[in-house]
XYZ file of C-alpha atoms in Angstrom:
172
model
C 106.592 105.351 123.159
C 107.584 106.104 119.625
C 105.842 104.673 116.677
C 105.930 104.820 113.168
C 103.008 104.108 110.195
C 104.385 102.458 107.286
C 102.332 101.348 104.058
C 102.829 96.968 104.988
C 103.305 94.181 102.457
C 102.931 90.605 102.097
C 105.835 89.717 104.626
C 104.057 91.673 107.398
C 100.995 89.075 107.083
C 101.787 87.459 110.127
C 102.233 90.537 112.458
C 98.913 92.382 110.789
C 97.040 89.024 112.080
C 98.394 89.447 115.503
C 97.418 93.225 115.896
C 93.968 92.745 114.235
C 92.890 90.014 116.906
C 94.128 91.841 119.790
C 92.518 95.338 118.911
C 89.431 93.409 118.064
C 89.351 91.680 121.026
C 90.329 94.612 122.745
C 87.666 96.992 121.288
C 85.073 94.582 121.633
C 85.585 92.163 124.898
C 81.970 93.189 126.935
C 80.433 94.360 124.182
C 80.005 91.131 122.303
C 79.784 87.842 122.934
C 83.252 86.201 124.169
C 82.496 83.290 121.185
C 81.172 85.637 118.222
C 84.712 86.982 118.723
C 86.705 84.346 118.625
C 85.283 83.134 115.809
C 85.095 86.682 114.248
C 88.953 86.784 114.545
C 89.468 83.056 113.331
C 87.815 83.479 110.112
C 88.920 87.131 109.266
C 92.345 87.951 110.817
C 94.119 85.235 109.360
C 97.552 86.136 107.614
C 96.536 85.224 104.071
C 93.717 87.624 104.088
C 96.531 89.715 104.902
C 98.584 89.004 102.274
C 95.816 89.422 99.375
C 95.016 92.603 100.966
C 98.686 93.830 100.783
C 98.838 92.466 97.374
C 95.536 94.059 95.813
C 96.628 96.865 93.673
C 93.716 98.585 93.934
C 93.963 98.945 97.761
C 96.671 99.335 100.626
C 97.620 98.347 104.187
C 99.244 100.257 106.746
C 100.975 98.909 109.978
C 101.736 100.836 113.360
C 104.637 99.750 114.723
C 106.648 100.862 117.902
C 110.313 102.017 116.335
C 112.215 99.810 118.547
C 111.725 96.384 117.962
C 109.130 97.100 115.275
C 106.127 95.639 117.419
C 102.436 95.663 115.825
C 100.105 98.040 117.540
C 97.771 99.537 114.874
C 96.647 98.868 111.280
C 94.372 100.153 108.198
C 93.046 98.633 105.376
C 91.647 100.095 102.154
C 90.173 97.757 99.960
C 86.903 98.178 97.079
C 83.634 99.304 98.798
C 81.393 96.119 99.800
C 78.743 98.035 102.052
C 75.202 98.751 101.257
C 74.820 102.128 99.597
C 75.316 102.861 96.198
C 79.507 103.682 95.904
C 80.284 105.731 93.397
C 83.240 105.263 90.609
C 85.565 106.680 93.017
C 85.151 104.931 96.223
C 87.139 103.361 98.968
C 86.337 101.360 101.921
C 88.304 101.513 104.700
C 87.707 98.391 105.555
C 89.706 98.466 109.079
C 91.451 100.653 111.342
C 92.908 100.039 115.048
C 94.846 100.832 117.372
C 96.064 98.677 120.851
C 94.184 100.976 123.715
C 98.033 101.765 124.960
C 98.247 104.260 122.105
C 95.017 106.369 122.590
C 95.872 110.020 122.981
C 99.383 109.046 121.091
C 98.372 110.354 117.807
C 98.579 107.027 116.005
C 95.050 106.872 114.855
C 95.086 110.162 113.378
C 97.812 109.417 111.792
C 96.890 105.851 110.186
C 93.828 107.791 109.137
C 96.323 110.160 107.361
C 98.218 108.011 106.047
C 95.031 106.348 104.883
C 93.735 109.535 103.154
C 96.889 109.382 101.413
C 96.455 106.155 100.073
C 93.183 106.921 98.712
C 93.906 109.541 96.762
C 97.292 108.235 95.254
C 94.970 105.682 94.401
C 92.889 108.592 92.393
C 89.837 107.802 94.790
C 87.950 111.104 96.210
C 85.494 109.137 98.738
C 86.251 106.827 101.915
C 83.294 104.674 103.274
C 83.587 102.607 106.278
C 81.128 100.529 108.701
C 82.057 100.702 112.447
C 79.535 98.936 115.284
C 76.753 101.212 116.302
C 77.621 101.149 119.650
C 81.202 101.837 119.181
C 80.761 105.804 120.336
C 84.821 106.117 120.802
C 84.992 105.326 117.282
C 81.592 107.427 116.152
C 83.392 110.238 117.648
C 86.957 109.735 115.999
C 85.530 109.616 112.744
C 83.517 112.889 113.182
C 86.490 114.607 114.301
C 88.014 112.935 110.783
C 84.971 114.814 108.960
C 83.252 111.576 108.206
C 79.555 111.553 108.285
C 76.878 108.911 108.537
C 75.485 107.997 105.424
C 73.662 104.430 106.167
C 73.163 101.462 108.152
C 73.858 97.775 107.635
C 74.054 94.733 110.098
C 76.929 92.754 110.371
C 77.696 89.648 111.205
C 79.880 89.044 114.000
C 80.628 85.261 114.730
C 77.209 83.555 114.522
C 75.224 87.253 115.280
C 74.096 90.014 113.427
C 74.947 93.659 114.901
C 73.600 97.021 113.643
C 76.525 99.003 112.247
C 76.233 102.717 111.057
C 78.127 103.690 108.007
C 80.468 106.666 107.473
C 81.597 108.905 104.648
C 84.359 111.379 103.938
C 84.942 113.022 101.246
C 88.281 113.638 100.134
């Protein structure tokens, strides 16, 4: 399969939605409860929270996308830090990042996470932060391999229950 990462805009709203609830439901289907994601996805993968995303200035969004036929099958989003440490003038969350389990070993994470890096600093920060389920270890160990580092904990509310989440740093 060949893919591409591309920095995504308003008019890809619609296809960011679709990827986010599949690699959520994806990632998380027997790890959480069946209606905490459902509802999880309803209220936070809709296309308009797309679309401010992709319209904040002070942030970006990146799409996967298969080259032919432009199919979603990964995503990133940077946006202002909202976790519970202290972020410094020159933070950046990255909020999200997935990838559909038919691209592991592909390449395309490391290279959202790139392209993600990128972002950050054209956007003159020097710090990503990001929150990822503590007992997510595929992710733990991507971001270690990224040169992240935990640097807190928070919980996190997932449908109608809480779930410990650890939270990473990078300097960049």
């Amino acid at each position: 399969m060949s893919w591409r990462v591309r920095r995504a805009g308003a008019a890809d709203a619609d296809a960011l939605s679709l990827v986010a609830s599949a690699t959520f439901l994806e990632t998380f289907a027997g790890l959480l409860g069946g209606s905490d994601i459902v509802a999880h996805c309803a209220a936070n993968n809709r296309p308009t929270k797309f679309v401010d995303w992709a319209n904040d200035p002070a942030g970006s969004v990146l799409i996967g996308e298969v080259e032919a036929g432009r199919a979603p099958i990964g995503y990133a989003v940077l946006t202002a830090p909202d976790l519970p440490i202290a972020p410094g003038p020159a933070d950046i969350e990255l909020k999200r990042i997935y990838t559909l389990s038919l691209t592991h070993g592909t390449g395309l994470g490391a290279a959202l996470m790139a392209a993600a890096v990128e972002d950050a600093r054209r956007l003159g920060r020097s710090r990503i932060l990001l929150g990822v389920f503590a007992g997510n270890v595929r992710a733990h160990a991507f971001y270690k391999r990224q040169g992240f580092q935990v640097v807190g904990e928070r919980q996190f509310l997932v449908g109608n229950t809480l779930y410990d989440d650890l939270v990473f740093a990078r300097d960049i």
